[in-house]
CSV table of C-alpha atoms in Angstrom, one decimal:
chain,number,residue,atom,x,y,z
A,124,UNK,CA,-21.8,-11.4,-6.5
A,125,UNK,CA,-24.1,-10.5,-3.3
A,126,UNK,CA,-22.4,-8.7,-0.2
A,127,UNK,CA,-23.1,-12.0,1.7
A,128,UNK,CA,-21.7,-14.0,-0.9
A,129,UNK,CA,-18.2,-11.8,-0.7
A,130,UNK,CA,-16.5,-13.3,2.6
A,131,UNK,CA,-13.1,-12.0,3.6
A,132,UNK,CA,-11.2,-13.1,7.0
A,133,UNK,CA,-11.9,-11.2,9.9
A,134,UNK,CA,-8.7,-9.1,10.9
A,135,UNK,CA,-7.5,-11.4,13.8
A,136,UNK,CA,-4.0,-12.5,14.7
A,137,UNK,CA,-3.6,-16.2,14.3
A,138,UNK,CA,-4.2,-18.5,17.3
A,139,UNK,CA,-1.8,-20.7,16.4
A,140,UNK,CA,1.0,-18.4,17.6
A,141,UNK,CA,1.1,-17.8,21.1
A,142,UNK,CA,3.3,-14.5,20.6
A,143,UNK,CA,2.2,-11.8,18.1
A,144,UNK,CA,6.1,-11.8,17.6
A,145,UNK,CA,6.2,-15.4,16.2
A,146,UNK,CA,3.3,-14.2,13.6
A,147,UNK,CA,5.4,-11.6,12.6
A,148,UNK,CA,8.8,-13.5,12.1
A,149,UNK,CA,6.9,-16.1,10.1
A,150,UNK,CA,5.0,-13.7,7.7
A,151,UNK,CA,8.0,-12.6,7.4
A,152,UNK,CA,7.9,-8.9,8.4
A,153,UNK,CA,11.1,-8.7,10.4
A,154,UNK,CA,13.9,-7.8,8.4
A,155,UNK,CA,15.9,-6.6,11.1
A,156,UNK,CA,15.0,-5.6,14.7
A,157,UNK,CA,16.8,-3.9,17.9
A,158,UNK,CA,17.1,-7.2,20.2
A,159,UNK,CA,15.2,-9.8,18.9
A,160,UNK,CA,14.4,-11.9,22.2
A,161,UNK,CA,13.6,-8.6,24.3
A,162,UNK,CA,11.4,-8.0,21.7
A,163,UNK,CA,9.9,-10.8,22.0
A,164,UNK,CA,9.6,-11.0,25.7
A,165,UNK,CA,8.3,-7.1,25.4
A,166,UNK,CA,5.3,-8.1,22.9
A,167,UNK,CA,4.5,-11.1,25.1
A,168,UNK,CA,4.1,-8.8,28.2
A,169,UNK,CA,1.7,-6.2,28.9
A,170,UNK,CA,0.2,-4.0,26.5
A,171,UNK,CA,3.0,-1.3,24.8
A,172,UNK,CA,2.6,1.7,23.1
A,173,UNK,CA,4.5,1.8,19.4
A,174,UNK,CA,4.5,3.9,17.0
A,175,UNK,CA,4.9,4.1,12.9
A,176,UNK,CA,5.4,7.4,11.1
A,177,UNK,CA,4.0,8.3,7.4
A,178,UNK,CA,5.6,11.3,5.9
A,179,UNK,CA,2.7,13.7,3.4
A,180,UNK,CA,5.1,13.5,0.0
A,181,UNK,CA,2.2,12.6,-1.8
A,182,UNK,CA,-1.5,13.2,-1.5
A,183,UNK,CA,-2.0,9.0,-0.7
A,184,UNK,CA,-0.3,6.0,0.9
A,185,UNK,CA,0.8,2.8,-2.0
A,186,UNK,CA,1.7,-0.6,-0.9
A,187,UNK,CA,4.7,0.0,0.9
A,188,UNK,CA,2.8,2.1,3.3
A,189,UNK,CA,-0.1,-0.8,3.6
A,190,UNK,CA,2.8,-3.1,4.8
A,191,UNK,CA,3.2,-0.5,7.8
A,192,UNK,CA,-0.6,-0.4,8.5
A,193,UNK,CA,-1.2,-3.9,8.8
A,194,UNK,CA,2.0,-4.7,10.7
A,195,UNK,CA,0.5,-1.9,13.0
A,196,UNK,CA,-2.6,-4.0,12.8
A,197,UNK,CA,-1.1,-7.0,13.9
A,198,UNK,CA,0.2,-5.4,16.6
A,199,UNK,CA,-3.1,-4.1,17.8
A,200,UNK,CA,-5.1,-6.9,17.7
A,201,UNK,CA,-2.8,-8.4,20.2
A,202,UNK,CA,-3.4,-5.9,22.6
A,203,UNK,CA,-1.0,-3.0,21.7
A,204,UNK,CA,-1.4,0.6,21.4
A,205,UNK,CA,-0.6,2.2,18.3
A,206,UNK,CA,0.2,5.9,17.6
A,207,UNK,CA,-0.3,6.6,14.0
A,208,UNK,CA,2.1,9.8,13.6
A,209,UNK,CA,1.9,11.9,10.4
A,210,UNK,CA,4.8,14.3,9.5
A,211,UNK,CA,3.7,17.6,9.1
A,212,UNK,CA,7.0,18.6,9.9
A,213,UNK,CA,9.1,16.0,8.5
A,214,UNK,CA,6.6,15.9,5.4
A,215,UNK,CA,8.0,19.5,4.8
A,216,UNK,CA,11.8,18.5,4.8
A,217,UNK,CA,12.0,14.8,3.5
A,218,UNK,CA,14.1,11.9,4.0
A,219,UNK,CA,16.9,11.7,2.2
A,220,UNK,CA,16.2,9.4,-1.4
A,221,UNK,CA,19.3,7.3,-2.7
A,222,UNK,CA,19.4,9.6,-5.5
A,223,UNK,CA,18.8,13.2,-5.5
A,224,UNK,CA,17.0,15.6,-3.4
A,225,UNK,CA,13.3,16.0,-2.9
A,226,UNK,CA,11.2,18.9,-4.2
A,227,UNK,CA,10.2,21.0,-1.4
A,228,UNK,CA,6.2,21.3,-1.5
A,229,UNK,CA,4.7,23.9,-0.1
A,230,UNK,CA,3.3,24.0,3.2
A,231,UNK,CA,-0.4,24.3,1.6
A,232,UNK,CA,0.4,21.2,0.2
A,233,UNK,CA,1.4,19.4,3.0
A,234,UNK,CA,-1.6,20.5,5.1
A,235,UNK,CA,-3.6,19.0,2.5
A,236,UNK,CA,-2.1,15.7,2.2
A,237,UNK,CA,-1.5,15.8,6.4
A,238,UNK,CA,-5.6,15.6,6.5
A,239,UNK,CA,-5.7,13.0,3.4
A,240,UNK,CA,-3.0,10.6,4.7
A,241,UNK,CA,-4.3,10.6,8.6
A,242,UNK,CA,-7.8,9.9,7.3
A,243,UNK,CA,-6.5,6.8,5.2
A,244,UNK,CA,-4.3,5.5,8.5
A,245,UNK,CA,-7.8,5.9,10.5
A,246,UNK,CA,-9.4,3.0,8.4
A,247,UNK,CA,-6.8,0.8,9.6
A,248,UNK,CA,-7.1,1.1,13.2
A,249,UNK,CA,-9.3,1.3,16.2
A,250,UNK,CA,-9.7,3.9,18.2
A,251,UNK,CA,-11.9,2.1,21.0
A,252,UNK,CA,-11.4,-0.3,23.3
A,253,UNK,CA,-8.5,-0.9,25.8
A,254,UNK,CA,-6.1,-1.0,22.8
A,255,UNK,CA,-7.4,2.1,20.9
A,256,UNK,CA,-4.9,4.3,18.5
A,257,UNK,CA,-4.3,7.6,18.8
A,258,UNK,CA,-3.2,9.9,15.8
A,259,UNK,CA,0.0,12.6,16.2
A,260,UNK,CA,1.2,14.9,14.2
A,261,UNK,CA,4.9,15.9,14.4
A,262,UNK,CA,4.5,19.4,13.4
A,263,UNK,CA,2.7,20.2,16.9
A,264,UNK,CA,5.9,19.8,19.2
A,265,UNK,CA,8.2,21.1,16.2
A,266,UNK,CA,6.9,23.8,15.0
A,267,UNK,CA,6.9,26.0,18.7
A,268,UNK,CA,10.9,25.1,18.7
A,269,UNK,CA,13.3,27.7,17.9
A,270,UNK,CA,16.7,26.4,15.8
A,271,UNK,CA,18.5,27.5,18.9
A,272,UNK,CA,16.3,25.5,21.1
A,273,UNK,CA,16.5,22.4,18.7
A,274,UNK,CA,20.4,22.7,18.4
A,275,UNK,CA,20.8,22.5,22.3
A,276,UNK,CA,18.1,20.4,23.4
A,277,UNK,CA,18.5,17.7,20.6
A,278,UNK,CA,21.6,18.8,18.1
A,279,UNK,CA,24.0,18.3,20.9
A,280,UNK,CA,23.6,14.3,21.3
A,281,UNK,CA,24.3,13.5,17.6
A,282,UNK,CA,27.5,12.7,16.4
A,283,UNK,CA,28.2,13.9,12.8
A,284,UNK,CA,30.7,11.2,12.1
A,285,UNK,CA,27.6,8.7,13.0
A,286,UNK,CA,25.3,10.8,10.5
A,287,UNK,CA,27.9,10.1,7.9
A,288,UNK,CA,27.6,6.6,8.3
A,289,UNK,CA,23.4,6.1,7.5
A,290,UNK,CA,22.8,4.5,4.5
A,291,UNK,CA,20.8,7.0,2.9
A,292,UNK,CA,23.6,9.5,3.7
A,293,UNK,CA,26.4,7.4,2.6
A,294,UNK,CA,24.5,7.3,-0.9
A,295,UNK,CA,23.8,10.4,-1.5
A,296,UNK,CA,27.6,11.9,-0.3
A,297,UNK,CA,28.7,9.1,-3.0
A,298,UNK,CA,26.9,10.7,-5.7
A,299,UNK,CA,26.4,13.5,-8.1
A,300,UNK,CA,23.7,15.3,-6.3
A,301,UNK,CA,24.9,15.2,-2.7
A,302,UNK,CA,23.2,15.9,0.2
A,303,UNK,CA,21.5,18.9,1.4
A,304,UNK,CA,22.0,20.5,5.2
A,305,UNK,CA,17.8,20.2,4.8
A,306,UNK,CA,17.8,16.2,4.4
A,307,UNK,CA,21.1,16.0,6.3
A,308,UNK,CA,19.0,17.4,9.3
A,309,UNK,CA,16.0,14.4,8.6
A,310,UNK,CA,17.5,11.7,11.0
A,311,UNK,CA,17.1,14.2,13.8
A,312,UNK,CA,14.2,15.1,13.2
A,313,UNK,CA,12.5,11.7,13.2
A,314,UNK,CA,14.9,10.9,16.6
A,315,UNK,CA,13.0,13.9,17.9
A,316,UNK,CA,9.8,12.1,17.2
A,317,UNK,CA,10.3,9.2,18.9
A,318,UNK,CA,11.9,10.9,22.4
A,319,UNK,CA,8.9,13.2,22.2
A,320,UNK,CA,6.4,10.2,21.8
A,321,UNK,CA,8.0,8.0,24.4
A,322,UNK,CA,8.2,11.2,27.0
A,323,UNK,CA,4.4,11.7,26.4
A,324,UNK,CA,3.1,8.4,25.9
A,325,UNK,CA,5.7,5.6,26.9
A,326,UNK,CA,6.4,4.5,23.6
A,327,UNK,CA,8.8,2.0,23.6
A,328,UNK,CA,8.3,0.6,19.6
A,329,UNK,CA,8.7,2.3,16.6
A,330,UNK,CA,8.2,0.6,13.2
A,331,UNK,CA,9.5,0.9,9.6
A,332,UNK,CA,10.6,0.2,6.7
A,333,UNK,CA,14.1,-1.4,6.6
A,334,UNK,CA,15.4,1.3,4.3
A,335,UNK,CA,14.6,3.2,7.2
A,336,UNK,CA,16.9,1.6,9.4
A,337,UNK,CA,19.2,4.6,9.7
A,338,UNK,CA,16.1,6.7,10.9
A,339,UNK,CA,14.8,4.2,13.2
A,340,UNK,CA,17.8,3.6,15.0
A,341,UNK,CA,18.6,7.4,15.3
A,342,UNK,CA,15.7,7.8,18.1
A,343,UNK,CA,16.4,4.7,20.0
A,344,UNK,CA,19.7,6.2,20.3
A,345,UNK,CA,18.7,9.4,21.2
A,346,UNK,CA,16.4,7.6,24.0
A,347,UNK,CA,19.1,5.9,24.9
A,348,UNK,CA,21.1,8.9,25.4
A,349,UNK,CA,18.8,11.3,27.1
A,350,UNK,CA,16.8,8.9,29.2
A,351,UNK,CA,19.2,6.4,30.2
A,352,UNK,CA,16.7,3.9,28.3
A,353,UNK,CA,16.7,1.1,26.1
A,354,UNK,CA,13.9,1.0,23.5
A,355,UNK,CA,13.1,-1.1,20.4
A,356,UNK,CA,12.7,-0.8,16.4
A,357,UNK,CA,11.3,-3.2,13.9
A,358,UNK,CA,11.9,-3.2,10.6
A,359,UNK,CA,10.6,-4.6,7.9
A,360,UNK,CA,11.5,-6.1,4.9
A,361,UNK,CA,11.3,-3.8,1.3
A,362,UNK,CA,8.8,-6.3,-0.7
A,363,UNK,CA,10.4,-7.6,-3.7
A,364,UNK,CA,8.9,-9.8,-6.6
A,365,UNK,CA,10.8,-13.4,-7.4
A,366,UNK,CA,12.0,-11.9,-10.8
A,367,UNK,CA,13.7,-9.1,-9.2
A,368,UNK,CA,11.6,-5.8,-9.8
A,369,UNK,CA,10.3,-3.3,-7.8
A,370,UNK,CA,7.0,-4.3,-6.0
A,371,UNK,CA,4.0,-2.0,-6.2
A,372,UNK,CA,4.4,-1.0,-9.8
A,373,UNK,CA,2.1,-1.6,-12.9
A,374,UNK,CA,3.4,0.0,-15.7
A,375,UNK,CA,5.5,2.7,-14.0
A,376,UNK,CA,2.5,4.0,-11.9
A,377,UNK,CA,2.7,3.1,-8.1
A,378,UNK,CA,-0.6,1.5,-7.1
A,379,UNK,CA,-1.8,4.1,-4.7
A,380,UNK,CA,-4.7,3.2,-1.6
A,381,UNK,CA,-6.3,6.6,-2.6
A,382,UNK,CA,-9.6,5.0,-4.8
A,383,UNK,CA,-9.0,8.1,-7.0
A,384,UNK,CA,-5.3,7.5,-7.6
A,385,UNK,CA,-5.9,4.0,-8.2
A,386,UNK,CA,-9.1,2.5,-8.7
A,387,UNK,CA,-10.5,-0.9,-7.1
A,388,UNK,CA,-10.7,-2.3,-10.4
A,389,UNK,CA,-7.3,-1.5,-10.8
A,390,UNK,CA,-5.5,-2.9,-7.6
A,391,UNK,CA,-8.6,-6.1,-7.9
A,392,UNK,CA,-6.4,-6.5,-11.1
A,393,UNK,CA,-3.1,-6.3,-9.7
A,394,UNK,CA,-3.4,-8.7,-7.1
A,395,UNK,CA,-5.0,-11.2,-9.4
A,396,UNK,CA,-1.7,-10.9,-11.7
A,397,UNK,CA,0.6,-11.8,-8.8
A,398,UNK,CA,3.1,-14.8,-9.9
A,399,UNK,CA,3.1,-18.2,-8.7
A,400,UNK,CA,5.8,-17.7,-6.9
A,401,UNK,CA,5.2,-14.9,-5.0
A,402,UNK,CA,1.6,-14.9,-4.3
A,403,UNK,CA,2.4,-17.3,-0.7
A,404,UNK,CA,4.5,-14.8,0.8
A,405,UNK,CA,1.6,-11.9,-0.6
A,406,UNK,CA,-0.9,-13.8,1.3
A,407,UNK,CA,1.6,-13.8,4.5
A,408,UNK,CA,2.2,-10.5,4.5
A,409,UNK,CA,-1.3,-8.5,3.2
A,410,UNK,CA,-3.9,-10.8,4.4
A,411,UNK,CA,-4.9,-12.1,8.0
A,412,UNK,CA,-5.5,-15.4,6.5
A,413,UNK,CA,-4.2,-18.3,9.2
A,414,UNK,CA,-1.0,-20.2,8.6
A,415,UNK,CA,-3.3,-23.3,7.7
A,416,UNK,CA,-5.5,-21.4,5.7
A,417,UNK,CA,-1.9,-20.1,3.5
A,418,UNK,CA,-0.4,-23.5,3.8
A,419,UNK,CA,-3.6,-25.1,1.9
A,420,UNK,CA,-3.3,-22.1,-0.6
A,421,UNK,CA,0.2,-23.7,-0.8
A,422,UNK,CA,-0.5,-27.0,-2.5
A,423,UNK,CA,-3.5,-25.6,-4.6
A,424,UNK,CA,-0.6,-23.4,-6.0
A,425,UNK,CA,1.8,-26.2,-6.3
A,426,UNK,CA,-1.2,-28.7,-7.3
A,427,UNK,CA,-3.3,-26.7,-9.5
A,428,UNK,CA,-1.6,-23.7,-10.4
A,429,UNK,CA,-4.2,-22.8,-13.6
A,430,UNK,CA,-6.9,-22.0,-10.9
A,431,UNK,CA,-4.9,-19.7,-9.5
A,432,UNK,CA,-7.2,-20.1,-6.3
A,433,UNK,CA,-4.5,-18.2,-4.3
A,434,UNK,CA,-4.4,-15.3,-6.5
A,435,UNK,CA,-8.3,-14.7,-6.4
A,436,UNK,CA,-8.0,-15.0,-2.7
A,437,UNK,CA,-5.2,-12.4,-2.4
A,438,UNK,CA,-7.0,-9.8,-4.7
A,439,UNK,CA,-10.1,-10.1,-2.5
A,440,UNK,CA,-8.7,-10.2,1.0
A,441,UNK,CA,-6.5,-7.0,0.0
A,442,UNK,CA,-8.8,-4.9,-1.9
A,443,UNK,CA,-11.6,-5.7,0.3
A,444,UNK,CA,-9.1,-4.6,3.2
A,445,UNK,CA,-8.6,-1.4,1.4
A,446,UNK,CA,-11.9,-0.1,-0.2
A,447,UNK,CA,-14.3,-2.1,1.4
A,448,UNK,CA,-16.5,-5.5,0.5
A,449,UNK,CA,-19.4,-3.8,-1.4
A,450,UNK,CA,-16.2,-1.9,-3.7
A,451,UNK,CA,-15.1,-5.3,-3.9
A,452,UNK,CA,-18.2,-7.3,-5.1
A,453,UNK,CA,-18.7,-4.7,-7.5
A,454,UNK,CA,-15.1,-5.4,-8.9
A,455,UNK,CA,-15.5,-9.1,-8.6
A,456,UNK,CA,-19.0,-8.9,-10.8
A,457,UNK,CA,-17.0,-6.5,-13.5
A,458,UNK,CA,-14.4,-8.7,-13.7
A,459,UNK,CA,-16.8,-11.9,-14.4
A,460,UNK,CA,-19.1,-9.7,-16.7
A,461,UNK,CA,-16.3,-8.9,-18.9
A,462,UNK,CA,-15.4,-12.0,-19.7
A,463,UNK,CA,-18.6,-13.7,-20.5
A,464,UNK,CA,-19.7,-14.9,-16.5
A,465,UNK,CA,-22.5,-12.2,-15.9
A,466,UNK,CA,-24.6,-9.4,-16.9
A,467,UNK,CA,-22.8,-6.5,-18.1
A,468,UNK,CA,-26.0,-4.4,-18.1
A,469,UNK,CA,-26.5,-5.0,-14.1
A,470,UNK,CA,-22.8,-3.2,-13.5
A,471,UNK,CA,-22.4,-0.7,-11.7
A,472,UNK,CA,-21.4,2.6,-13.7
A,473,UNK,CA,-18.5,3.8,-12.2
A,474,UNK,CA,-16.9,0.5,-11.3
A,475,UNK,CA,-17.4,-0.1,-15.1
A,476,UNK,CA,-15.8,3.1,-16.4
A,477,UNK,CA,-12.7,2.5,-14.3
A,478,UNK,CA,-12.7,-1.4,-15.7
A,479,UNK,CA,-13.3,-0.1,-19.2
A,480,UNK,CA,-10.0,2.6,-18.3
A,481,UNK,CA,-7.7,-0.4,-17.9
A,482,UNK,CA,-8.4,-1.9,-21.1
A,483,UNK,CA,-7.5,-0.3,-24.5
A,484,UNK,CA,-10.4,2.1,-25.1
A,485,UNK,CA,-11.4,4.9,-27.4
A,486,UNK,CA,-13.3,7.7,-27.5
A,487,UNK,CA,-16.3,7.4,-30.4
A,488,UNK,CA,-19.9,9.2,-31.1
A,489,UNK,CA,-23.1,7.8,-30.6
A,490,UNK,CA,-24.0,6.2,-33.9
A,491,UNK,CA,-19.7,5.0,-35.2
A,492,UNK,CA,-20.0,1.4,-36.7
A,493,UNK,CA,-18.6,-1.0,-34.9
A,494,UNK,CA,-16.1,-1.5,-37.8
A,495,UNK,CA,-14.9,2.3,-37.2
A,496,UNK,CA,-14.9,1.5,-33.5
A,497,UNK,CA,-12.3,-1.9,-33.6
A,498,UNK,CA,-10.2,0.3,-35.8
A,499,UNK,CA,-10.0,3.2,-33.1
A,500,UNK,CA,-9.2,0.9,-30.0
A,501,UNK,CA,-6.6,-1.1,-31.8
A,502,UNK,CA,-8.4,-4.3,-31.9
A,503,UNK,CA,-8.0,-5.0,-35.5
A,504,UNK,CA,-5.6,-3.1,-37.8
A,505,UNK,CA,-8.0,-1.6,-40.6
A,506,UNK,CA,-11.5,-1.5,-41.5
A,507,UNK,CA,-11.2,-4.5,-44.0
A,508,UNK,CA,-9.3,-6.7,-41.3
A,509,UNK,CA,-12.5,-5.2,-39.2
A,510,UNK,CA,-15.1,-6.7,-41.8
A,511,UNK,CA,-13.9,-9.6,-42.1
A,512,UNK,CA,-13.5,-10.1,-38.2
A,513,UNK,CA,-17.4,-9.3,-37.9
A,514,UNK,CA,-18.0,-11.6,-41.3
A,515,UNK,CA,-16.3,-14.2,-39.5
A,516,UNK,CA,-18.6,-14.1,-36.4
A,517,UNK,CA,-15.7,-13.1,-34.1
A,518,UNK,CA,-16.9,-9.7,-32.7
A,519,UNK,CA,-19.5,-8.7,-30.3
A,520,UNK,CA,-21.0,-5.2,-28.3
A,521,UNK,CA,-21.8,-5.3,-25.0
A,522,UNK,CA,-22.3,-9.3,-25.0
A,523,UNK,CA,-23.8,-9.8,-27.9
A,524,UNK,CA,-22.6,-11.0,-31.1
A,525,UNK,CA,-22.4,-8.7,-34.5
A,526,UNK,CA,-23.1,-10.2,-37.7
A,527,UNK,CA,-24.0,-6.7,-39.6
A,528,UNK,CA,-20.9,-4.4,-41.1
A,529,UNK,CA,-23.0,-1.5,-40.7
A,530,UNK,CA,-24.6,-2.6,-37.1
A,531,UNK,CA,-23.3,0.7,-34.7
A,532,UNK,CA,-22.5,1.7,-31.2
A,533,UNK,CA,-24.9,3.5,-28.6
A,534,UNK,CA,-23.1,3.4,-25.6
A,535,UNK,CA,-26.0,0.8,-24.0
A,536,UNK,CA,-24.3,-0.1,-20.9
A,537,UNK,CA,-24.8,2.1,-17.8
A,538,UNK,CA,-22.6,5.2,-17.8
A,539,UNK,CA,-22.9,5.8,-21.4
A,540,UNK,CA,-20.2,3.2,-22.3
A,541,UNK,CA,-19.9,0.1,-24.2
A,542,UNK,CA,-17.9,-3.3,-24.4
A,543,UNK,CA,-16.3,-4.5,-27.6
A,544,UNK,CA,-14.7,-7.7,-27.8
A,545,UNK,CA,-12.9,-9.4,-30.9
A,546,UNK,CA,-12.3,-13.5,-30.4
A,547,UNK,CA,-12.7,-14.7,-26.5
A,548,UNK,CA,-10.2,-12.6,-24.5
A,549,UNK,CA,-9.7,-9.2,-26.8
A,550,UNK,CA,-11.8,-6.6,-25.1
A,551,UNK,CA,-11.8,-2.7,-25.6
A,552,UNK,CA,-13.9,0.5,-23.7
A,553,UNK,CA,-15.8,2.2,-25.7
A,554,UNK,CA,-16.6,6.0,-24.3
A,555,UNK,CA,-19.6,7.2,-26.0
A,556,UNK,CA,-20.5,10.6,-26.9
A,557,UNK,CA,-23.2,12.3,-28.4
């Protein structure tokens, strides 16, 4: 597939709303808010500055973070200002998890992932125009405070009785680990933020995820209490799939935005598994696809569900969004190649690789049969269930069939790999060496 042939929609709110708020309530990306109707008499107004944190306890953003960034899109593209704040500060503390306490990295580690995680929020947003974002890091008006300053200045309008009550400290009191003084402190920390953002910029929105509720509501609070101010927060729903299980896992690992972490192949993949019943409210919320465009994926999914027409369009829109269109076509033509719709030579080598790492693989030298090579990726159980596969025409390398037990594998296709396939849908990576 050609660059021009790869079409995505252009980020864009739709038209059909007249309030960026309605979009939002009916992609369904307001779980809970501050004051629903001032909110929505704020967004229709002039332009506001808001704000959504991203905390550096890992070296890349996943899929609940890309919820954030597009909601912050949204917001954009309607003529808001966005402050995309990294924690450097709160990055070294950590909000409190339901369960036990976070490991502490170092502060080495968090400058790293600081630089990593504000140049992944910069692909997301524009920095020009009337509307342009502006990137903050916590750390620069907390780090100069002294704990005495901190406990005066900010300490004294929090309530510990109202601490106690946060969700994510009520947990963690309730259960074996408890709750450090550390993640205890967190809350204020993230209040801080947002009186420190709305002092120097005017911010006057701050957006979330729901589970951060407790966080979120701890600066407009503070606001409230030092300025004599009412302010907003948005947050949004923790994605979900139908059947009940976590979103944004495949096999245990997270699927990360970081192309390293988690390649294009990879997240192509994902998408394109998304359930029937699911895959409407996917399109809502990850893609800028109109409400008529997702209401005619809609019936194809109720009409012709086999097609799954809906799921292809998700898995482009997103991972296009993510790494990029050319990433994307080169996915798209892997994807088709390996199942018998194009050339696997013409593939490019490392969009291959990471295909072929998906799959069961194994390593094998230049020159194994391809009867020792079904046996080592699991394809067939031994080498006589292996000869009989290839005696019964229903094995073939890199595209082409294999009628010869002693035929062998040379790693043909570019990056030194090959494709071995038993049947029509059976595939395996083969990793040649020498």
């Amino acid at each position: 597939m050609s660059n021009s042939e790869l079409t995505t929609a252009t980020p864009a709110n739709d038209p059909s709303f007249e309030n960026v708020w309605d979009e939002l309530v009916w992609r369904g990306l307001v779980h809970v808010s501050t004051d629903p109707e001032a909110l929505r008499a704020l967004l229709a107004g002039p332009a506001i500055t808001y704000y959504c944190g991203f905390d550096p306890t890992a070296p890349s953003l996943h899929l609940g973070n890309l919820v954030q960034l597009l909601t912050m899109r949204r917001l954009q593209l309607a003529g808001h200002r966005p402050l995309g704040l990294v924690g450097g500060s709160t990055g070294l503390i950590g909000d409190p998890r339901p369960t036990a306490e976070r490991t502490l990295n170092t502060r080495e580690t968090v400058g790293e992932w600081v630089a990593r995680l504000r140049a992944q929020i910069e692909r997301f947003l524009s920095f020009e125009g009337d509307s342009a974002a502006r990137m903050v890091n916590n750390l620069d008006w907390t780090a100069p405070m002294s704990a005495i300053d901190f406990l005066r200045e900010i300490g004294k309008h929090y309530r510990v009785g109202t601490m106690l009550k946060k969700d994510a400290v009520a947990a963690r009191l309730n259960s074996d680990a408890g709750i450090s003084y550390t993640e205890f402190s967190y809350q204020i920390l993230q209040g801080m933020d947002y009186l420190e953002l709305y002092r120097q910029y005017g911010c006057v929105l701050q957006t979330g995820g729901s589970d951060q509720w407790g966080n979120l509501t701890s600066g407009t609070d503070l606001i409230h209490r030092v300025e004599g101010t009412s302010v907003h927060a948005i947050g949004t729903p923790l994605i979900t799939n139908s059947d009940g299980t976590k979103f944004g896992k495949s096999e245990g690992n997270a699927i990360w935005l970081d192309a390293e972490m988690c390649s294009p192949y990879r997240m192509y993949q994902f998408w394109l598994g998304t359930a029937d019943a699911d895959v409407i409210d996917r399109l809502k919320v990850f893609t800028f696809l109109t409400r008529a465009e997702i209401e005619e994926y809609a019936a194809l999914v109720e009409a012709e569900p086999f097609r799954r027409a809906a799921q292809k369009r998700l898995a482009l829109e997103v991972c296009a969004t993510v790494h990029g269109t050319e990433a994307t076509a080169a996915v798209i033509a892997a994807s088709e190649a390996l199942f018998g719709q194009g050339d696997l030579s013409t593939l490019d080598a490392a969009t291959l690789r990471s295909a072929l790492d998906e799959l069961p693989n194994a390593e094998v030298a230049a020159g194994s049969t391809v009867v020792e090579a079904l046996v080592a990726t699991g394809l067939v159980a031994s080498v006589s269930e292996a000869r009989r596969a290839i005696g019964q025409g229903g094995v073939s390398l890199d595209g082409v069939r294999v009628e010869d037990e002693a035929a062998t594998v040379q790693g043909s296709l570019p990056g030194g790999v090959s494709v071995l396939r038993r049947g029509k849908k059976t595939l395996a990576g083969l990793f040649v060496g020498a």
